[in-house]
């Protein structure tokens, strides 16, 4: 069978699409669903630009077939901000700290850090660096991304306290 | 006090990028697009006996398989022009659009497959059969120089592309008078640009078939525009090149490529919209890279370690073709003396072809190699004479009272090399203090007692920035009072739009958020040069500054006319022209509406219609930025691996428009330089097959490989441009490898290790340590 | 770099998967995909059919009973890494898993996939060898067989498993509570394939002499290797410095390969360095465990 119909939920929206079985999840998101926020940088699972959350865990979408996402819940960069456009703390922190330059690695960074902060509300700098060690950036030298992650963690802890 | 200049204004680019609404070339939705893949050479040097695409042609979803013959009818030339904008300047070393006779590097494009999808195009590509007759492969640039038998391409008579000597002063005299002469052979390997976004091009054929719209992930849209006009014989009003969001340039996107000609040519031929997105393996095999330079250097000093002269020879690996007029080795040779006084200098440069990917600029473009060679020699002098390495440098740095300082060499543009401003001695002194240089020997001794090997290293560098002859800018007040800036400068992630918006908004008294910058679109900016050589902030920034000032003056004049109040009593404030200290005002929007003209409205004699100005601020000179980097490392001598413990970087990049953006450029640049020191190697085997064609084999620096960087900024405004700025895109990279490896050598000084190459891997250091141990025991 | 064309199947039971493997021409099992998908994208492999085994519940899960930890082949590496129960009885597993790729790859990568791919540097293969793990294989007609890891490892990236078989589970015979353990490796960057790794388990006698020890060296040769010579010479000792050095020296008896990333002699030095660290840490941990109440 060379194509399949799949049901997939992306950022809370359900989609039903036919996909060629050899289409990667990255290409499916970008071209079948038009969600071009997820980027393709290497197609061999090293650069991390294609990172999305699949059923809550960070995943290299270039190393997954779209058909494997059948019945899965996907979260991409397009789903991070609130419905009214308010940036998520991570996104705001990236903006405040110059955590992006060309922006190509950024969606992958954001999704990876979203997972980190969900499982670790108070990461150390080293833990942040290890978490993004599988996401390559050629522009920033990582320092501003780390600063952004730590700021976002702080913001989220504060919000958590205030309920 | 400046309202916006020097402020950390949050970037205008970020809003879209953060929510995944960037528009890179592969994001652009176009109706009815076919997809391209290239058949590329699998041999480093071979005659093509036949190209059999019969099977491939019949595969489903394949629309066309094109070779050079097929494109000949739409191309004015089978090969690219040399350098910039004209098709006339060709020589026998520019790349071919498609190769069908003799391939000269693995990855050279041979045929273009057009299919319904990229996957199907690749299916067909693997079914194309090419019959090769292997030819001798030239691998090593040094041997290529003397080898007249094995030539990289049959059309050449020699592998040597170019020989020249740069120098000045009486070099023989310098060496005859020397108290000491030291020499070294230095092998420098730089690698790839490796922006996270690869190359890509999208071509729309407008109805009628004679108009093209081209989007390319490029640093040079005007270059591409003029090259396509020449190569496809297009009416210049019937083609538009638009730069989309670019996911990093770093140099490789500065060249015009065969693929960027082949795809539009095919689009014109077939009358179809076409897209080609480079994959990462292609990027390693066909995007330009820098590679090997082999330096032999001698330095002559007097008894006080003051430099009398430097001479040497540099062999530069150019790769199989020359996509640009040769720049890197000229940059390296002329930049070597850096911020030091070198009374006599002579560098013989030989540029040699090899059967590998063509070589052109990667961030730093020859300057990192110059800095590395110079700084290695400064360390050598210090070590041999038992002097402090910073002190040896201090004795030779151009002192502030000698500025502006003229180097007796010409820059690549032909301009004199005049270091316009900067205090190199104070820069170094400030960095030494910040880094705790004086205390380090004691700390090093204590560490050694614990069996730990720590080291500290230093490197200085200068970079000529703001290369002319100009960059274009048009500033226009829109009908809604917001401001548009059109420029031939190109955004590739470096925050260009924000910086230009700040400069413009400052002069017009609007907020930066109300300025929209449209960069790199040939339809709205007929003249432009593009992004390379750390030039755009200076050149485009100056043009924007002057254009905005001109529009501001016009606004005042127009308002004066309309309000019937003297100009001296008016000022710009928050999108309005106001009476100073009064109530009356007129908004920029109103002014724009009035100035666009209406029947019955008579323009006064001294007021022209419209609210816009176009400026191309011209410059011949370069604004010289300087840097001093100090790195601290620890080396594990069992493994040879290096940990960077601390890194202090001082930069004088003139007046900083947005310090946050500057910091990003510096830190990112340093990390690239660290990659060059410890990680990045573009490997080839003995048949010139590339060995590092994925990001698993070619190592880029990751977040766990680098510390936080401590940055210090001195702002010596440049006197040679209206905004006092200096470029910053490459400055972080240039001294970084030298600083890191100076520190590594220092850490391994108990073993008498000398580091004369970059990059060094843990295994290389391990072997050096073992050799040092063997020497000690023998 | 798009994958070549193939048929795709997604069985939900082992027997369905086996039928597909038997019936399809040139099939390949798709487990975590972290190695396979990269190879497909690069077109290093051209299977005609992919049999996706990510939806077969019986291949997933961990049970600890009768002195054995049995881990289903399709259990994700991240799950193993964070399994508290496993960490108590076999702590070297989560220690080793910290070095396996990156969090994204461990979220999908599986233990079965890693063992079947059998990269010379694969941490899980090294640890399985360390434990003399048992590999449960299911074949035609759901026939099951269990073979020791040493027999499962055929050669360079070649497991001894037939095209129509599936690894169902890996069983680790557990060491005594409080055993010493350590995993060290050296790679160019965090998460890269290592140049060499050293894994060690040990148990002590009441008089502190080493009663039992296992040492596995990965990344050095084409397959992970047990360092039998070092195991033999450390038994009965207290792991004194000269014993450690002799154990470390015995690495030279192992097979070492050189390639673009490192020469054989350098890898050997790395292996020795890693082994020295692992032995010392395993001893320290065993000591520490013993003094704990």
Tab-separated table of N, CA and C in Angstrom, chain B residues 24 54 96 98 117 124 127 214 221 289 467 477 540 562 575 611 623-624 630 663 694 701 726 732 735 756 771:
chain	number	residue	atom	x	y	z
B	24	UNK	N	10.494	31.049	4.678
B	24	UNK	CA	11.716	30.654	3.988
B	24	UNK	C	11.308	30.103	2.622
B	54	UNK	N	16.999	6.902	-20.115
B	54	UNK	CA	15.821	6.270	-20.707
B	54	UNK	C	14.866	5.722	-19.662
B	96	UNK	N	30.161	25.320	-14.568
B	96	UNK	CA	29.191	25.120	-15.622
B	96	UNK	C	27.798	25.030	-15.021
B	98	UNK	N	25.338	23.029	-16.109
B	98	UNK	CA	25.262	21.577	-15.979
B	98	UNK	C	26.455	21.017	-16.736
B	117	UNK	N	7.054	15.372	-7.455
B	117	UNK	CA	7.497	15.523	-6.075
B	117	UNK	C	9.004	15.303	-6.000
B	124	UNK	N	13.961	8.957	-9.817
B	124	UNK	CA	14.453	9.000	-11.198
B	124	UNK	C	15.952	9.248	-11.225
B	127	UNK	N	17.950	6.327	-11.095
B	127	UNK	CA	17.848	5.444	-12.253
B	127	UNK	C	18.626	5.960	-13.456
B	214	UNK	N	11.607	34.962	-9.049
B	214	UNK	CA	12.527	33.996	-8.461
B	214	UNK	C	12.717	34.304	-6.989
B	221	UNK	N	20.729	38.861	-3.911
B	221	UNK	CA	19.627	38.839	-4.888
B	221	UNK	C	19.939	39.655	-6.149
B	289	UNK	N	32.616	25.948	0.205
B	289	UNK	CA	33.219	25.805	1.523
B	289	UNK	C	34.607	26.406	1.446
B	467	UNK	N	32.395	47.381	3.514
B	467	UNK	CA	32.916	47.420	2.158
B	467	UNK	C	31.930	48.073	1.206
B	477	UNK	N	7.671	57.609	3.405
B	477	UNK	CA	6.570	57.691	4.362
B	477	UNK	C	5.314	57.225	3.640
B	540	UNK	N	24.418	50.094	4.271
B	540	UNK	CA	22.970	50.310	4.235
B	540	UNK	C	22.550	51.227	5.372
B	562	UNK	N	2.831	74.116	4.590
B	562	UNK	CA	1.401	73.940	4.794
B	562	UNK	C	0.891	74.683	6.022
B	575	UNK	N	5.759	60.774	15.052
B	575	UNK	CA	4.946	60.639	13.848
B	575	UNK	C	4.271	61.919	13.400
B	611	UNK	N	7.071	61.678	-0.541
B	611	UNK	CA	7.770	61.753	0.753
B	611	UNK	C	8.765	60.609	0.814
B	623	UNK	N	35.979	50.477	7.340
B	623	UNK	CA	35.986	50.860	8.755
B	623	UNK	C	36.513	49.669	9.540
B	624	UNK	N	37.610	49.862	10.218
B	624	UNK	CA	38.281	48.724	10.854
B	624	UNK	C	37.832	48.493	12.293
B	630	UNK	N	40.518	36.234	24.844
B	630	UNK	CA	41.334	35.432	25.758
B	630	UNK	C	40.521	34.217	26.173
B	663	UNK	N	25.846	41.600	20.275
B	663	UNK	CA	26.242	40.483	21.140
B	663	UNK	C	25.940	39.149	20.465
B	694	UNK	N	27.366	14.196	6.189
B	694	UNK	CA	26.197	14.375	7.056
B	694	UNK	C	26.642	15.142	8.300
B	701	UNK	N	29.417	22.696	16.503
B	701	UNK	CA	29.431	22.891	17.948
B	701	UNK	C	28.004	22.823	18.496
B	726	UNK	N	30.838	50.139	12.714
B	726	UNK	CA	31.725	49.184	12.074
B	726	UNK	C	30.972	47.855	11.992
B	732	UNK	N	33.699	38.126	15.469
B	732	UNK	CA	33.801	37.132	16.547
B	732	UNK	C	34.568	35.901	16.114
B	735	UNK	N	39.412	35.908	15.473
B	735	UNK	CA	40.494	35.506	16.378
B	735	UNK	C	40.211	34.251	17.203
B	756	UNK	N	50.301	23.912	15.349
B	756	UNK	CA	50.448	24.658	14.097
B	756	UNK	C	49.392	24.257	13.093
B	771	UNK	N	54.056	12.321	21.948
B	771	UNK	CA	55.357	12.660	21.368
B	771	UNK	C	56.167	13.497	22.357
